[in-house]
Coordinates of C-alpha atoms in Angstrom, one line a residue:
M1 CA 20.3 48.0 21.9
A2 CA 19.0 44.7 22.5
T3 CA 20.0 42.3 19.7
P4 CA 17.1 40.8 17.8
A5 CA 16.4 37.4 17.6
V6 CA 17.3 35.3 15.3
N7 CA 15.8 32.4 13.4
G8 CA 18.9 30.2 12.9
F9 CA 22.2 29.7 13.6
S10 CA 25.8 30.8 12.4
P11 CA 27.7 28.7 10.0
Q12 CA 30.3 28.0 12.6
E13 CA 27.2 26.7 15.3
I14 CA 25.6 24.9 12.3
A15 CA 29.3 22.6 11.9
R16 CA 29.2 22.2 15.9
L17 CA 25.4 21.0 15.8
T18 CA 26.9 18.3 12.7
A19 CA 29.5 16.8 14.6
R20 CA 26.9 16.3 18.0
A21 CA 24.7 14.8 15.2
A22 CA 27.3 12.4 14.5
I23 CA 28.3 11.5 17.6
A24 CA 24.6 10.8 18.7
K25 CA 24.6 8.4 15.6
S26 CA 27.5 6.8 17.0
H27 CA 25.7 6.1 20.0
L28 CA 22.7 4.4 18.4
S29 CA 22.2 0.6 19.3
W30 CA 22.4 -1.6 17.0
T31 CA 19.0 -2.3 17.2
E32 CA 18.2 1.3 17.0
L33 CA 20.1 1.9 13.8
M34 CA 18.7 -1.0 11.9
V35 CA 15.0 0.3 12.8
K36 CA 15.3 4.2 11.8
S37 CA 17.7 3.2 8.7
F38 CA 14.9 1.0 7.6
M39 CA 12.3 3.8 8.3
G40 CA 14.3 5.8 6.3
G41 CA 14.6 3.9 3.3
F42 CA 10.4 3.3 3.5
F43 CA 10.5 7.1 4.5
I44 CA 12.5 8.3 1.0
S45 CA 10.5 5.8 -1.3
L46 CA 7.2 7.2 -0.1
G47 CA 8.0 10.4 -1.6
A48 CA 9.8 9.0 -5.0
L49 CA 6.9 6.6 -4.9
V50 CA 4.1 10.1 -4.8
D51 CA 6.9 11.8 -8.0
L52 CA 6.3 8.4 -10.1
V53 CA 2.7 8.2 -9.3
I54 CA 1.8 12.2 -11.0
I55 CA 5.0 11.9 -13.7
S56 CA 3.3 8.7 -14.9
G57 CA -0.1 9.6 -14.9
S58 CA 0.8 12.8 -17.1
P59 CA 1.6 11.4 -20.4
G60 CA 0.3 14.7 -22.0
L61 CA 2.4 17.4 -20.1
R62 CA 5.2 15.0 -20.3
E63 CA 5.4 15.5 -24.2
S64 CA 4.3 18.7 -24.6
N65 CA 6.5 20.2 -21.7
P66 CA 8.7 17.6 -20.1
A67 CA 10.6 20.1 -17.7
L68 CA 7.1 21.4 -16.9
A69 CA 6.4 17.8 -15.6
T70 CA 9.7 16.8 -14.5
M71 CA 9.5 20.0 -11.6
I72 CA 5.9 19.5 -10.6
A73 CA 6.3 15.5 -10.4
G74 CA 10.0 16.3 -8.4
F75 CA 8.0 18.6 -5.7
T76 CA 6.9 16.0 -4.2
F77 CA 10.2 13.7 -4.4
P78 CA 11.3 15.8 -1.2
L79 CA 8.4 14.5 1.2
G80 CA 10.8 11.3 2.2
F81 CA 13.8 13.9 3.0
V82 CA 11.5 15.7 5.3
L83 CA 9.8 12.6 7.3
I84 CA 13.1 11.1 8.1
T85 CA 14.7 14.6 9.4
L86 CA 11.3 15.6 11.5
T87 CA 11.3 12.2 12.9
N88 CA 15.3 11.3 13.3
M89 CA 15.6 8.3 11.1
E90 CA 18.8 7.5 9.3
L91 CA 19.4 7.6 5.8
V92 CA 23.3 7.1 4.4
T93 CA 23.5 9.6 1.7
S94 CA 23.2 12.2 4.3
N95 CA 25.5 10.1 6.8
M96 CA 27.9 10.3 4.0
F97 CA 28.3 14.1 5.2
V98 CA 27.6 14.2 8.6
M99 CA 30.2 11.1 9.9
P100 CA 33.1 12.1 7.9
F101 CA 32.6 15.9 9.2
A102 CA 32.5 14.7 12.9
A103 CA 35.9 12.3 11.7
L104 CA 38.0 15.0 10.6
Q105 CA 37.4 16.7 13.8
R106 CA 38.3 13.1 15.2
R107 CA 35.0 13.3 17.4
I108 CA 34.2 10.0 16.2
T109 CA 36.4 7.1 15.3
L110 CA 36.3 5.3 11.7
R111 CA 35.0 2.3 12.9
D112 CA 32.3 4.3 13.6
L113 CA 31.6 5.6 10.4
A114 CA 31.9 2.4 8.6
R115 CA 29.4 1.0 11.3
N116 CA 27.2 3.1 10.0
W117 CA 26.9 3.2 6.7
V118 CA 27.1 -0.4 6.2
V119 CA 23.8 -0.7 8.9
S120 CA 21.9 2.5 7.4
Y121 CA 23.1 1.3 3.6
V122 CA 21.6 -2.0 4.1
F123 CA 18.3 -1.0 5.7
N124 CA 17.9 1.8 3.6
L125 CA 17.8 -0.8 1.0
A126 CA 15.5 -3.0 2.8
G127 CA 13.4 0.0 3.6
C128 CA 12.9 1.0 -0.2
L129 CA 12.0 -2.8 -1.7
F130 CA 9.6 -3.3 1.0
T131 CA 8.1 -0.2 -0.4
A132 CA 8.4 -1.2 -4.0
G133 CA 6.8 -4.4 -3.4
F134 CA 4.2 -4.1 -1.1
L135 CA 3.0 -0.5 -1.3
A136 CA 4.3 -0.1 -4.8
W137 CA 3.4 -3.2 -7.3
W138 CA 1.7 -5.7 -5.0
S139 CA -0.9 -3.1 -3.9
D140 CA -1.1 -2.2 -7.8
V141 CA -0.5 1.7 -7.2
L142 CA 0.1 2.1 -10.9
D143 CA -2.5 0.8 -12.0
T144 CA -2.9 1.9 -15.5
D145 CA -1.0 0.6 -18.6
V146 CA 0.3 4.5 -19.2
Q147 CA 1.8 4.4 -15.8
S148 CA 3.3 1.0 -15.5
S149 CA 5.4 1.5 -18.6
Y150 CA 6.3 4.8 -17.9
A151 CA 7.9 2.6 -14.5
V152 CA 9.5 0.4 -17.1
T153 CA 11.0 4.0 -18.7
Q154 CA 12.0 5.7 -15.9
S155 CA 13.9 2.8 -14.9
Q156 CA 15.3 2.1 -18.0
N157 CA 16.8 5.6 -18.1
R158 CA 18.8 5.3 -14.7
V159 CA 20.9 1.9 -15.4
N160 CA 21.1 2.2 -19.3
V161 CA 23.4 5.1 -19.2
Q162 CA 27.1 5.3 -18.8
W163 CA 29.0 4.3 -16.0
S164 CA 30.5 7.9 -15.4
V165 CA 27.7 9.6 -15.8
N166 CA 25.9 7.9 -13.4
F167 CA 28.9 8.8 -10.9
L168 CA 28.6 12.2 -11.7
R169 CA 25.2 12.5 -11.2
G170 CA 25.7 10.7 -7.8
V171 CA 28.3 13.5 -6.9
G172 CA 26.0 16.0 -7.6
C173 CA 23.0 14.3 -6.0
N174 CA 24.8 14.1 -2.6
F175 CA 26.0 17.5 -2.8
F176 CA 22.5 18.9 -2.4
V177 CA 21.6 16.4 0.1
A178 CA 24.5 17.2 2.1
M179 CA 23.2 20.9 2.0
A180 CA 19.5 20.0 2.7
F181 CA 21.0 18.9 6.0
F182 CA 23.6 21.4 6.7
L183 CA 20.5 24.2 6.5
S184 CA 17.6 22.2 8.0
T185 CA 20.0 21.6 10.7
G186 CA 20.6 25.6 10.7
A187 CA 16.7 26.2 11.6
I188 CA 15.1 26.7 14.8
E189 CA 11.3 25.6 13.9
F190 CA 9.9 23.1 11.5
V191 CA 8.9 25.5 8.7
S192 CA 11.8 26.6 8.2
K193 CA 13.2 23.1 8.4
V194 CA 11.2 21.9 5.7
Y195 CA 12.2 24.8 3.4
C196 CA 15.6 24.2 3.8
I197 CA 15.0 20.8 3.2
W198 CA 12.6 20.8 0.1
I199 CA 14.6 23.1 -2.3
P200 CA 17.9 21.6 -2.4
V201 CA 16.4 18.2 -2.9
W202 CA 13.5 19.4 -5.5
A203 CA 16.5 21.0 -7.2
F204 CA 18.6 17.9 -8.0
V205 CA 15.5 15.8 -8.5
I206 CA 14.9 18.7 -11.3
A207 CA 18.6 18.3 -12.4
G208 CA 17.9 14.5 -13.0
Y209 CA 20.8 13.3 -10.3
Q210 CA 20.8 10.4 -8.7
H211 CA 20.0 8.8 -5.3
S212 CA 21.6 5.5 -4.4
I213 CA 19.1 5.1 -1.8
A214 CA 16.2 6.2 -4.0
N215 CA 17.1 4.0 -6.4
Y216 CA 16.3 0.6 -5.0
F217 CA 12.9 2.1 -5.1
S218 CA 13.3 3.7 -8.2
V219 CA 14.5 0.9 -10.5
P220 CA 12.5 -2.3 -9.0
I221 CA 9.5 -1.1 -9.3
G222 CA 10.3 -1.2 -13.0
M223 CA 12.0 -4.0 -13.0
F224 CA 8.8 -5.4 -11.4
Y225 CA 6.7 -5.1 -14.8
G226 CA 9.4 -6.1 -16.6
T227 CA 12.8 -3.8 -18.0
N228 CA 15.3 -5.0 -20.3
F229 CA 18.0 -5.2 -18.0
H230 CA 18.6 -7.7 -15.0
V231 CA 19.9 -7.8 -11.9
G232 CA 23.5 -8.0 -12.6
K233 CA 23.4 -4.4 -14.9
F234 CA 21.6 -2.8 -12.1
I235 CA 24.4 -3.2 -9.8
Y236 CA 27.3 -2.7 -12.1
Q237 CA 26.1 0.2 -14.0
S238 CA 23.4 2.0 -11.4
I239 CA 24.4 0.6 -8.1
I240 CA 28.2 0.7 -7.9
P241 CA 28.9 4.0 -9.6
V242 CA 25.5 6.1 -8.1
T243 CA 26.8 5.0 -4.2
L244 CA 30.3 6.0 -5.2
G245 CA 29.2 9.3 -7.0
N246 CA 27.2 10.1 -3.6
I247 CA 30.3 9.4 -1.3
V248 CA 32.4 11.9 -3.3
G249 CA 30.2 14.3 -2.9
G250 CA 29.3 13.8 0.8
V251 CA 32.8 13.7 1.7
L252 CA 34.9 15.5 -1.0
L253 CA 32.0 18.4 -2.1
A254 CA 30.2 19.0 1.4
A255 CA 32.2 17.4 4.9
L256 CA 35.7 18.5 3.4
P257 CA 35.3 22.1 2.5
F258 CA 32.7 23.0 5.3
W259 CA 35.3 20.9 7.6
I260 CA 38.3 23.7 6.4
L261 CA 36.0 26.6 6.6
Y262 CA 34.1 25.5 9.7
G263 CA 35.3 22.9 11.6
R264 CA 38.5 23.7 12.6
G265 CA 38.1 27.4 14.7
E266 CA 35.9 28.8 17.5
V267 CA 32.2 28.3 17.7
V268 CA 30.5 32.0 16.7
N269 CA 27.4 32.6 18.2
V270 CA 25.1 34.2 15.6
Q271 CA 23.2 36.4 17.8
T272 CA 26.6 38.3 19.5
G273 CA 29.2 37.6 17.0
Q274 CA 31.2 36.5 19.9
P275 CA 32.8 32.7 20.6
A276 CA 29.9 30.8 22.1
E277 CA 30.7 29.3 25.0
E278 CA 30.8 25.2 26.1
K279 CA 28.4 23.9 28.6
R280 CA 30.5 23.0 31.6
E281 CA 31.3 19.8 32.3
D282 CA 30.1 19.6 35.8
V283 CA 26.8 20.3 34.0
P284 CA 24.5 17.5 33.4
R285 CA 24.0 17.3 29.9
M286 CA 21.3 15.0 29.0
D287 CA 20.3 17.5 26.1
S288 CA 23.6 16.6 24.0
D289 CA 25.6 13.9 22.7
D290 CA 28.7 15.2 22.8
D291 CA 31.9 13.5 24.2
T292 CA 32.3 15.7 27.3
L293 CA 29.1 14.5 28.7
R294 CA 29.8 14.1 32.1
G295 CA 32.4 11.4 33.8
G296 CA 30.0 9.9 35.4
A297 CA 27.7 9.0 32.8
S298 CA 27.5 4.6 32.0
S299 CA 28.1 3.6 28.7
E300 CA 24.0 3.0 28.5
Q301 CA 23.6 6.6 29.4
R302 CA 26.2 7.9 26.6
S303 CA 24.3 5.6 24.3
R304 CA 20.7 7.0 24.9
A305 CA 21.9 10.2 25.2
R306 CA 20.1 12.9 22.2
Y307 CA 20.8 15.6 20.0
D308 CA 17.9 18.3 21.4
G309 CA 18.0 21.2 18.8
D310 CA 15.6 23.2 21.2
R311 CA 18.0 23.2 24.1
V312 CA 20.9 23.9 21.9
A313 CA 19.3 26.8 20.2
H314 CA 18.0 28.2 23.8
A315 CA 21.9 27.7 24.8
A316 CA 23.5 29.2 21.9

């Protein structure tokens, strides 16, 4: 009896693909990493901008049913994560799960991890500030007093809270981001990937959790219209605790337990239930960034190699 086709991978297979994704990230050139990271910040800000336009333009609904207003506006926020994933850009918060997972397997070094985190964080920030300044404020997207007033209010609500509250909100946020990455990696075609990204990200927006990179759009846009705090308080009260919380959520709540469960044993094929065989090293493997690329490959070839989901799916 033939085994029916399965539109996805087992957790063990997803863990293997996650490690390969980390290796691919470690092989990016400086220019590729910077450009991908800038675009990642730009994309996530687009989702935040659409969310802000909808909720700021619905004052009646916010007053009568704030939960419904948050749910409707938050439905548009995952747009940025979908664009990042399907165009293969870099987002430091998902990398806070991916890179430690591979580091625990000793597939990448701590230097690779630090390089990826620092560069992607800085250029994610730059992409967000570009969107906030040029595509939101100077383009006058929030063109009514009600909308600009709400931009200030939501910005102040992100900063004028206890340090520990923002830290824990960062923890919760990045657990959902890690799940979005893990689940979407397990899906094969785009519709399933979009669904796997959309639901976890939508959930953390509804819960009010804080995303350190999205905040580089959401807080500055309010500051442009005049908030009751300045850059120093933004850094201490929001940037630091939310970033640390995102790291804890990505590493301790996602990478570590998933490594314990799925990163140390055999890879199991989802269709057969049997251990998945590794590709032979003597076969050209330009569809993978695994560290078992054929020995004759040059460093340039290794840095240019890319993870190809279709071929991995076919092999599995």
